[in-house]
Structure formats: C-alpha cells, structure tokens
Coordinates of N, CA, C and O (backbone and C1' of nucleotides) in Angstrom, one line a residue:
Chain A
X1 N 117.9 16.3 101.3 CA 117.2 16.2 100.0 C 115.8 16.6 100.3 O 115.5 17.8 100.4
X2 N 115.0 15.8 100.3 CA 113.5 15.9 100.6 C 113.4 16.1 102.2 O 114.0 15.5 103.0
X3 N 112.5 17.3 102.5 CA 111.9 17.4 103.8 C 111.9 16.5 104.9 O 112.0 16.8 106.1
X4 N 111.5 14.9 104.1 CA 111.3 14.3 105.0 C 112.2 13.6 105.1 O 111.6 12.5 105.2
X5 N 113.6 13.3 105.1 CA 114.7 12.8 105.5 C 115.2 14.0 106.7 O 116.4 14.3 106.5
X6 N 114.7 14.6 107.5 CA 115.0 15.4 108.3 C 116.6 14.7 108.9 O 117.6 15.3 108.5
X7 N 116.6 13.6 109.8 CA 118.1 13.6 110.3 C 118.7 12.0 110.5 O 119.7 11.6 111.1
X8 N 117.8 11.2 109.7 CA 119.1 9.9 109.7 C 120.2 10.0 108.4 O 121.2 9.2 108.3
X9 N 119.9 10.9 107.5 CA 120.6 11.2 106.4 C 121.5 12.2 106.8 O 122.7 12.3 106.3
X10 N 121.1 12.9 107.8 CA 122.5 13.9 108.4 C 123.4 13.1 109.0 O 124.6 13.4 109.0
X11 N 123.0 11.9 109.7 CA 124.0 11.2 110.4 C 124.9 10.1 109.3 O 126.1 9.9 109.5
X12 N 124.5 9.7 108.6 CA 125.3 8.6 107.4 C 126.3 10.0 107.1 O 127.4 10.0 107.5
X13 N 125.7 11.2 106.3 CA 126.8 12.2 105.8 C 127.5 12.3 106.6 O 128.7 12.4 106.2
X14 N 127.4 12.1 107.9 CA 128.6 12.7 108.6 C 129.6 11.6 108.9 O 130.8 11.8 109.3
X15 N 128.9 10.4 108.6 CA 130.3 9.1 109.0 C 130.6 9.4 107.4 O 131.8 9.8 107.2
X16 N 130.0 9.3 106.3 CA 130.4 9.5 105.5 C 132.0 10.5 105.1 O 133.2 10.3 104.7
X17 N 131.0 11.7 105.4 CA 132.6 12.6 105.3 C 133.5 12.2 106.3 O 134.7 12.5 105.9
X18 N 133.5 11.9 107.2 CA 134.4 11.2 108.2 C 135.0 10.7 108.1 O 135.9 10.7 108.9
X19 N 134.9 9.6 106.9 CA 135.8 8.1 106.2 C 136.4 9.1 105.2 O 137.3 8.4 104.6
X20 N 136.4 10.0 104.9 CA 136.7 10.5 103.6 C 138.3 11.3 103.9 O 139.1 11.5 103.0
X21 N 138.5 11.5 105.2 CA 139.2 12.6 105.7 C 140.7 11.7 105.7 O 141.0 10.7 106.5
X22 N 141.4 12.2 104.8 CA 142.8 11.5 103.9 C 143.6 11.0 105.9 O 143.3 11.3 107.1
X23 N 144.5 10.3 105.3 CA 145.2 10.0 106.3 C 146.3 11.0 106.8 O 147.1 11.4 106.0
X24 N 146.3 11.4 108.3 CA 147.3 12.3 108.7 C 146.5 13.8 108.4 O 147.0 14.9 108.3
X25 N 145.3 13.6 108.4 CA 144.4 14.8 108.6 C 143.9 15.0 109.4 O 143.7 14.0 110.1
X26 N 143.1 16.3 110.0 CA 141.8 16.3 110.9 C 141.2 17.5 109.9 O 141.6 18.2 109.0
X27 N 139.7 17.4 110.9 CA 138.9 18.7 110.5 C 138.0 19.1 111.7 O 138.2 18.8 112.9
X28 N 137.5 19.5 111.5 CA 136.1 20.4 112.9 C 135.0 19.6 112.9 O 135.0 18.7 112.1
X29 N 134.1 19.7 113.6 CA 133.0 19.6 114.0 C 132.3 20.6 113.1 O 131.5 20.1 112.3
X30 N 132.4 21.9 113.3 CA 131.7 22.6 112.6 C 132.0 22.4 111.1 O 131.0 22.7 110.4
X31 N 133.1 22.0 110.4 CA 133.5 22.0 109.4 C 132.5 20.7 108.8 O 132.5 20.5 107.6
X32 N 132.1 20.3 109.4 CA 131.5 19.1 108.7 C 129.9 19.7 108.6 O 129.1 19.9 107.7
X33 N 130.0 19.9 109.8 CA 128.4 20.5 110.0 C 128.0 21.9 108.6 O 127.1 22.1 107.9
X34 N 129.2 22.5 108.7 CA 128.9 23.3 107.5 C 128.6 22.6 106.5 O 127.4 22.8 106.0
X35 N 129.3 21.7 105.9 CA 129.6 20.8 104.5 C 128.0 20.4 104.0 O 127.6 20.5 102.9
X36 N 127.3 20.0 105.4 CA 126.2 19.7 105.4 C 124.7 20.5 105.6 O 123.5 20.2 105.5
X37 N 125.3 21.4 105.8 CA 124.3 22.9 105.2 C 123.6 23.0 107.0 O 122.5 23.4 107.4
X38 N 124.6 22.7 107.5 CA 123.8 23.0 109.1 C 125.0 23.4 110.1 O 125.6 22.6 110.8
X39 N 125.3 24.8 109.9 CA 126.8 25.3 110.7 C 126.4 25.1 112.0 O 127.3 25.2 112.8
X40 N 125.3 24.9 112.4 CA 124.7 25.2 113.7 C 125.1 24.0 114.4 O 125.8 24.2 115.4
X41 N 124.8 22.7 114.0 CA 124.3 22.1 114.1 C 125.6 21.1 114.1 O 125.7 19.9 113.7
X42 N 126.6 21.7 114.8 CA 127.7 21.4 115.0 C 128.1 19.8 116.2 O 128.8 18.8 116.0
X43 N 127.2 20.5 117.4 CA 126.9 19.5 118.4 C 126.4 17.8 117.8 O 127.0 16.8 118.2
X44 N 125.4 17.7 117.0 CA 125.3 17.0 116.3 C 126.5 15.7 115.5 O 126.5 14.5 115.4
X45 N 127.2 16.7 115.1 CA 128.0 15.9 114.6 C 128.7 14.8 116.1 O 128.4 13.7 116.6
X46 N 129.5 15.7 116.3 CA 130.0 14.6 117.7 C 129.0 13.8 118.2 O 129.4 12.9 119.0
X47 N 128.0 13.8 118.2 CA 127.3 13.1 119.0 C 127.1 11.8 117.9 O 127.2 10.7 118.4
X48 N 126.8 11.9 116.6 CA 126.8 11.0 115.6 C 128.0 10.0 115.4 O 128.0 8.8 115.1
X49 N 129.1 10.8 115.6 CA 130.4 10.5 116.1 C 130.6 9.3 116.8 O 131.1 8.1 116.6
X50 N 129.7 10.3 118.2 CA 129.4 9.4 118.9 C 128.8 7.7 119.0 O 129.1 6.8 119.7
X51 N 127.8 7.7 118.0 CA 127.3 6.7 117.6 C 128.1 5.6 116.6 O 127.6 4.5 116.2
X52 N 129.3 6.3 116.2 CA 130.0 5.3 114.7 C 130.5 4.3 116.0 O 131.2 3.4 115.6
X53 N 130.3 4.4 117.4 CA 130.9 2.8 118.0 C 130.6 2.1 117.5 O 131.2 1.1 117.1
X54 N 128.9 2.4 117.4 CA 128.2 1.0 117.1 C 127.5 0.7 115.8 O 126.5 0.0 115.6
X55 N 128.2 1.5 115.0 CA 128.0 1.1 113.6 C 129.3 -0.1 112.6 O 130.5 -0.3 112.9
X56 N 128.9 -0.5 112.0 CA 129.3 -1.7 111.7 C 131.0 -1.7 111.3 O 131.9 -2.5 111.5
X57 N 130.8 -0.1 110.4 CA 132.0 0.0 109.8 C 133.5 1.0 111.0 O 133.0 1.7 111.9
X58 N 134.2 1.1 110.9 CA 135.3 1.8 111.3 C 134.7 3.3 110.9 O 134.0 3.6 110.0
X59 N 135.2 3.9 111.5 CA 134.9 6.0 110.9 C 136.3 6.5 112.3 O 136.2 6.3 113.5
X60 N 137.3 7.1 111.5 CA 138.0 7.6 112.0 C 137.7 8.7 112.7 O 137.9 9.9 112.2
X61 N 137.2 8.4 113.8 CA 136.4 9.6 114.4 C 137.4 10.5 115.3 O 137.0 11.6 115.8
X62 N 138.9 9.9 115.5 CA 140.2 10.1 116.0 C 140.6 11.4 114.7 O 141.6 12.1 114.7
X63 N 139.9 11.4 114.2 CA 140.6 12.7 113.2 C 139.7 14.2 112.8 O 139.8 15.1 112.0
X64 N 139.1 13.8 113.8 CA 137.6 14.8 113.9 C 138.0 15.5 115.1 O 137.7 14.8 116.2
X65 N 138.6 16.9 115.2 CA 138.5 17.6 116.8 C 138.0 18.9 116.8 O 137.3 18.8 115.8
X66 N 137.7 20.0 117.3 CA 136.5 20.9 117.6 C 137.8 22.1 116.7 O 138.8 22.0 116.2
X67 N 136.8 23.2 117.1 CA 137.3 24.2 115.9 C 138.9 25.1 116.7 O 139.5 26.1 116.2
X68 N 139.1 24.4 117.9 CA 140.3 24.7 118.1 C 141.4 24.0 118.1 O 142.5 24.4 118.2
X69 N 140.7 22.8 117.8 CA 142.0 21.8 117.6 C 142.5 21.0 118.7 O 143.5 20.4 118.7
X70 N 141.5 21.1 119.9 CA 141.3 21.0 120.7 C 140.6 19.4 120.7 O 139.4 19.3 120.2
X71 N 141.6 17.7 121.4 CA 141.1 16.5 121.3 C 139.9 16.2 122.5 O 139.7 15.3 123.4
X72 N 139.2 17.6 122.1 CA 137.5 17.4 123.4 C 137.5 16.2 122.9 O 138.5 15.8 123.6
X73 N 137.1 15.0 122.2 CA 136.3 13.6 122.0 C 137.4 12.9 122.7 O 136.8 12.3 123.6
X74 N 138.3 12.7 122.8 CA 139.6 11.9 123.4 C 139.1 11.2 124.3 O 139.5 10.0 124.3
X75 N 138.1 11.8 125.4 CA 137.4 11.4 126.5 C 136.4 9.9 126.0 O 136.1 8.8 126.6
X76 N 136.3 10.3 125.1 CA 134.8 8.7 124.4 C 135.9 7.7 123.7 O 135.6 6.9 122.9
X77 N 137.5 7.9 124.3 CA 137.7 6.7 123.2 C 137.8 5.9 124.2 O 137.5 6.4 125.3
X78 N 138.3 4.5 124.3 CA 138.9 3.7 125.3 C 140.1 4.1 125.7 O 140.8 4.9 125.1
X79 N 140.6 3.6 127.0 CA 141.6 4.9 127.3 C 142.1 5.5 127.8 O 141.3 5.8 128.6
X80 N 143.2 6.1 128.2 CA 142.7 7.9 128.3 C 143.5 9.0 127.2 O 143.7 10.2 127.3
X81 N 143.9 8.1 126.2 CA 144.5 9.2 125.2 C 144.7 8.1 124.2 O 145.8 7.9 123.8
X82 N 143.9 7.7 123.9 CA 144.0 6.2 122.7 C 143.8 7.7 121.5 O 144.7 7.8 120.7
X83 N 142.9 8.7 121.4 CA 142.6 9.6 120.3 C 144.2 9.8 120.1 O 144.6 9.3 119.1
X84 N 145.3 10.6 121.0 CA 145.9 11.0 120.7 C 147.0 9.9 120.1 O 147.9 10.2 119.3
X85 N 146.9 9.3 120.4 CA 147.9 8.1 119.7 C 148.0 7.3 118.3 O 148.9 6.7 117.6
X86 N 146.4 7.6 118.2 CA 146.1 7.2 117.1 C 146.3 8.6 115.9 O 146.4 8.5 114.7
X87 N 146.3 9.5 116.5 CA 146.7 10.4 115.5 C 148.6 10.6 115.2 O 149.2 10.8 114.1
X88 N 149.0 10.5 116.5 CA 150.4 10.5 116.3 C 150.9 9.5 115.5 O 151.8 9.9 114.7
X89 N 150.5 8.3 115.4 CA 150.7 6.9 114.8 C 150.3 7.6 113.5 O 151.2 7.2 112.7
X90 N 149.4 8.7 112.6 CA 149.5 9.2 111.7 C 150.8 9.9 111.2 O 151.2 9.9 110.0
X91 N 151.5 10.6 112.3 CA 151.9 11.8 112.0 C 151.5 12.7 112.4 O 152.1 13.7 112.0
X92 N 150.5 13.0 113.1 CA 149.9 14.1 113.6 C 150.2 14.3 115.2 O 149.9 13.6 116.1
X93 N 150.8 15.5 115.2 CA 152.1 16.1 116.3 C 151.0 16.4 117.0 O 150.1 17.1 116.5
X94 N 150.9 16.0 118.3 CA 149.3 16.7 119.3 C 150.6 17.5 120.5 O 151.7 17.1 121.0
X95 N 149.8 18.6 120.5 CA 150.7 19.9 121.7 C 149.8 19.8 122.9 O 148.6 20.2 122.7
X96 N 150.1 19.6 123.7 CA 148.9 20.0 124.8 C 147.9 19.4 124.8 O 147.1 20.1 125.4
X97 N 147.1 18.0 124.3 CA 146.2 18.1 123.9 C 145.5 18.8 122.9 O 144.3 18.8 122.8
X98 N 146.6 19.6 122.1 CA 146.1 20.4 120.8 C 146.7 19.9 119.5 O 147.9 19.7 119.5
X99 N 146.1 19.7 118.4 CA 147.0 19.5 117.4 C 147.3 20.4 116.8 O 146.5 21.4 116.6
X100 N 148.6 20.3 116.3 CA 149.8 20.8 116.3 C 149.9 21.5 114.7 O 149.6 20.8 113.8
X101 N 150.2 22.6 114.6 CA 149.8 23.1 113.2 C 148.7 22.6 112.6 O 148.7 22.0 111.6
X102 N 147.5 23.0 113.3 CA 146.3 22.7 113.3 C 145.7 22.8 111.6 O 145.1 22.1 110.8
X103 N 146.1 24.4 111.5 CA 145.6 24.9 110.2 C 146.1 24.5 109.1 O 145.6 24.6 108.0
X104 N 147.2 23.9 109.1 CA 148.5 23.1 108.0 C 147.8 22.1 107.7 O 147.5 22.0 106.5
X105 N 147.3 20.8 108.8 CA 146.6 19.3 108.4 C 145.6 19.6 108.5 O 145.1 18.6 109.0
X106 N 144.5 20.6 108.3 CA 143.5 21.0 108.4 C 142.6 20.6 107.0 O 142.8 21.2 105.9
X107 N 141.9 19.8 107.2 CA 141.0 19.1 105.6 C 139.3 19.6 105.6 O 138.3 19.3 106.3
X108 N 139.5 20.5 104.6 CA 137.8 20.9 105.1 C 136.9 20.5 103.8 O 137.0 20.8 102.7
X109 N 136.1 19.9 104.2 CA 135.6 18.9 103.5 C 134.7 19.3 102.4 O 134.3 18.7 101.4
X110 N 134.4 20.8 102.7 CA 133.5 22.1 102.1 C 134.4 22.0 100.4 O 133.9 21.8 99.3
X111 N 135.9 22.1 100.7 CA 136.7 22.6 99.6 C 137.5 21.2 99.1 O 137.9 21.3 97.9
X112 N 137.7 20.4 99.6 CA 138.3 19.0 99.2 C 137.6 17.8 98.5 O 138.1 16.9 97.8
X113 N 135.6 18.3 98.9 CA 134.8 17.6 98.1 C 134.5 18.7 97.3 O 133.3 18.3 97.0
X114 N 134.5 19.5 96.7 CA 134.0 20.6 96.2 C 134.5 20.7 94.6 O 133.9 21.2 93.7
X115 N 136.0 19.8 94.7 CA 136.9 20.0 93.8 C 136.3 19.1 92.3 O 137.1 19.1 91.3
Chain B
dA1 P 104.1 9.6 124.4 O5' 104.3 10.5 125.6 C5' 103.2 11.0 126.4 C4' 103.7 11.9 127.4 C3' 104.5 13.0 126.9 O3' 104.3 14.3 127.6 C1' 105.8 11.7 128.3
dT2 P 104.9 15.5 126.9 O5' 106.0 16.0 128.0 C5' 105.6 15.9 129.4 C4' 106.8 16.2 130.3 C3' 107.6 17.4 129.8 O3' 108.0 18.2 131.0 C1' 109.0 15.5 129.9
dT3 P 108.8 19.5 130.8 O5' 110.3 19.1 131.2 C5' 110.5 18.4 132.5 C4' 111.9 18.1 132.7 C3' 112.9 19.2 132.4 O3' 113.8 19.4 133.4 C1' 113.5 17.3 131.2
dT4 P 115.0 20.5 133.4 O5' 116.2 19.6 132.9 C5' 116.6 18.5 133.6 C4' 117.9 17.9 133.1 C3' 119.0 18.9 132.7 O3' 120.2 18.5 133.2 C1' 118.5 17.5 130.8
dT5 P 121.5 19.5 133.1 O5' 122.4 18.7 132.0 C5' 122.5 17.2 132.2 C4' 123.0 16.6 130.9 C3' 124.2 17.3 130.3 O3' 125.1 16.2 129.9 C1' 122.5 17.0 128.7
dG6 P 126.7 16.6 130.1 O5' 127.1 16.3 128.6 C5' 126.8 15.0 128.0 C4' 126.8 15.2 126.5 C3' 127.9 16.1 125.9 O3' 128.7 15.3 125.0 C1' 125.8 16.6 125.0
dA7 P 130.2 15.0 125.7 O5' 131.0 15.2 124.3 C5' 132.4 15.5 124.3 C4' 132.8 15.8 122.9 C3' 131.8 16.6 122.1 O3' 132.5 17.8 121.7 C1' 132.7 14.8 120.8
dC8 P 132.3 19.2 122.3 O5' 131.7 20.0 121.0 C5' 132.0 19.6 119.7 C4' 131.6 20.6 118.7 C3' 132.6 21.8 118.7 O3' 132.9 22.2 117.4 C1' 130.4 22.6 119.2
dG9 P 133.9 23.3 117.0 O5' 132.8 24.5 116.6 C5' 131.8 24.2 115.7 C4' 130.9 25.4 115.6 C3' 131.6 26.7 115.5 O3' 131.0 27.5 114.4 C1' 130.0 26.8 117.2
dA10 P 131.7 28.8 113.9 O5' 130.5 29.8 114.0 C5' 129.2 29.4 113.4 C4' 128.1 30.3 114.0 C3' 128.5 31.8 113.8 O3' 127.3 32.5 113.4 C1' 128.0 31.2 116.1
dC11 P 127.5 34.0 112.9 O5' 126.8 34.7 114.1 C5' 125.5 34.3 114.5 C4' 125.1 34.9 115.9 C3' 125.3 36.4 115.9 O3' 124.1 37.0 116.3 C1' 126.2 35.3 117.8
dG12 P 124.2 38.7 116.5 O5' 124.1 38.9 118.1 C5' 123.1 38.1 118.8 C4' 123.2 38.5 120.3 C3' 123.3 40.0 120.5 O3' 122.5 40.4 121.6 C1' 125.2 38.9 121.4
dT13 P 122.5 41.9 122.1 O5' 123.6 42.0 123.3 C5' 123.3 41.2 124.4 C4' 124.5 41.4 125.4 C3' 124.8 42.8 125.7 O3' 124.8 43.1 127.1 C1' 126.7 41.7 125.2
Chain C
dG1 P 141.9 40.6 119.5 O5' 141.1 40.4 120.9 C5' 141.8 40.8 122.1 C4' 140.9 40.4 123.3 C3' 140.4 39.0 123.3 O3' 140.3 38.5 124.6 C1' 138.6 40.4 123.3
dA2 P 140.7 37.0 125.0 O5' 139.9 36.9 126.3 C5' 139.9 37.9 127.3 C4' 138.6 37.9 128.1 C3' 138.1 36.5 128.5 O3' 137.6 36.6 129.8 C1' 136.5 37.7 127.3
dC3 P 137.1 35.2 130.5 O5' 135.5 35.4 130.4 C5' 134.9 36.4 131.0 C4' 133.4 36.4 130.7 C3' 132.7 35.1 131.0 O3' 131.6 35.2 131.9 C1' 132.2 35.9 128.8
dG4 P 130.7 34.0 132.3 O5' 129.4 34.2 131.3 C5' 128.9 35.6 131.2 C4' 127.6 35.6 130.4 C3' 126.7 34.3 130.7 O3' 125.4 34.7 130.7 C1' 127.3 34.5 128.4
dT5 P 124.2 33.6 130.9 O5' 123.6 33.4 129.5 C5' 123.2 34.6 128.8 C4' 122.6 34.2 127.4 C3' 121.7 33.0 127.4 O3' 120.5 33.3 126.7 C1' 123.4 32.7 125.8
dC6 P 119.4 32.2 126.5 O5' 119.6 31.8 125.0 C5' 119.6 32.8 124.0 C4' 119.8 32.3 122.6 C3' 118.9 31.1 122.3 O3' 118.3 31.3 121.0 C1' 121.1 30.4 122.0
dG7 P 117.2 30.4 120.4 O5' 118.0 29.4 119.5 C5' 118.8 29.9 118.4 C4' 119.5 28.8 117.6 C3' 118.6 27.5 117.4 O3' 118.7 27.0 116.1 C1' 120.6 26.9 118.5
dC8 P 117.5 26.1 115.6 O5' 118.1 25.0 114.6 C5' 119.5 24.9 114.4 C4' 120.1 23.5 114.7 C3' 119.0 22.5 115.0 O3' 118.7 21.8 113.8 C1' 120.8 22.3 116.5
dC9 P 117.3 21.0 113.6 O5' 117.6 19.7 114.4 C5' 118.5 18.7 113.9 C4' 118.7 17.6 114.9 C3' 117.5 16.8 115.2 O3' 117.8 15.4 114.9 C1' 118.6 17.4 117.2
dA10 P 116.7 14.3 115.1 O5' 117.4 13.3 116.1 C5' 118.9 13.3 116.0 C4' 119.4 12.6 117.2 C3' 118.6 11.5 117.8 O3' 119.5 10.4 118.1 C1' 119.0 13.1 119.4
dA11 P 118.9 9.0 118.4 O5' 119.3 8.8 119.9 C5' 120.7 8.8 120.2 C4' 120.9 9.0 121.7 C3' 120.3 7.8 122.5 O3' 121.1 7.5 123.5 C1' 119.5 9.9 123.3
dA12 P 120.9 6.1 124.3 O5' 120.9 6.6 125.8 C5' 122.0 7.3 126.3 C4' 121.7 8.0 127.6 C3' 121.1 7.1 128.6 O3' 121.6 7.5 129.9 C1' 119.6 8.9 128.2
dA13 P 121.3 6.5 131.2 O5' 120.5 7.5 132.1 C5' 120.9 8.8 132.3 C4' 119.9 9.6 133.2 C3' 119.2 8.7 134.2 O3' 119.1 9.4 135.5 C1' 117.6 9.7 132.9

DNA sequence: ATTTTGACGACGT
DNA sequence: GACGTCGCCAAAA
C-alpha cells in the first residue's frame, strides 16, 4: 500500500495467502511472491514461511513447494518427511520427493483470488 | 555494525 | 538447454 509498509505487510500477505490455499492443494514460492507484486522476491516468501513456527496461528506451510514441485522446505519441518506426510494425508501423491501431477493440484493464488 | 546465508526464481551466458 | 549470476529483504553469526 503506502511506501512505508515496506515488508511486515509482505510477510502477513504471505501467511495470509498461505491459509487460503484449499485443501489437497499446493503452490510456489514464486507464485505467491508474484500475487504480491514481487516475482523476485521469491526467497522471501520461504523464509516468512519460515517464521509461521512462531506465529500464533497454524499456516499450512506443508502446501507451499518451489516452482518445481520440488518438497525443498520438508527439511524445516520436524522430522524428516513430516512435509510429505502431511500432504499425502491430503491426497497429495509426492514422487521422489516431488509432487505428483504437480500442475493438476497446482492453486495459483494470482487467478483463484482474482476471481 | 558488517558479512553471510537463505523453504526461490528470473535472467544472462 | 545446462550452468552461472543477480535480486529480493530479513535474520543469524
């Protein structure tokens, strides 16, 4: 909005859209980061991510994986594949460490909030 | 206070 | 198309 909300308003949007992301879904990093008018600014997000441990509320941050579909965060959960479990427990088929018809449960937040 | 890294992605070569 | 570099901003060392 205003200039001077530079980046604690980037981090709420992003737990924000983060809660938002339907069940048995995922999205990108970048896809969020776009939503929020900062494609760049991708790193960001995960790292905010990063911080919903210690925020008050839950943020399914287990549904959030990088633009290949690829469970890079899996490593920050408790664990060593609590991410992938928690998505399977969705419905969501993980291959390799990759989820599985990626582009099929793919929810982009650009076009689903848009509506 | 400065430097380095980090749940990524886009762009350049 | 594979590989390298830059950018984004914040937190930890």
């Amino acid at each position: 909005m205003n200039q001077n909300s530079s980046s604690p308003n980037f981090f709420e949007q992003v737990y924000e859209v983060t809660r938002l992301i339907p069940y048995g879904r995922v999205t990108s990093y970048g896809a969020i980061a776009r939503y929020l008018g900062s494609t760049q600014s991708s790193r960001m997000v995960g790292w905010a991510l990063n911080s919903t441990k210690t925020l008050p509320s839950w943020v399914p941050a287990h549904r959030v994986v990088n633009r290949q579909g690829l469970l890079t965060g899996k490593i920050h959960f408790p664990g060593s594949n609590t991410m992938q479990e928690l998505l399977e427990s969705e419905g969501v088929v993980i291959e390799d460490n990759r989820v599985k018809d990626f582009e099929k449960i793919f929810w982009d937040p650009q076009v689903a909030l848009s509506l």
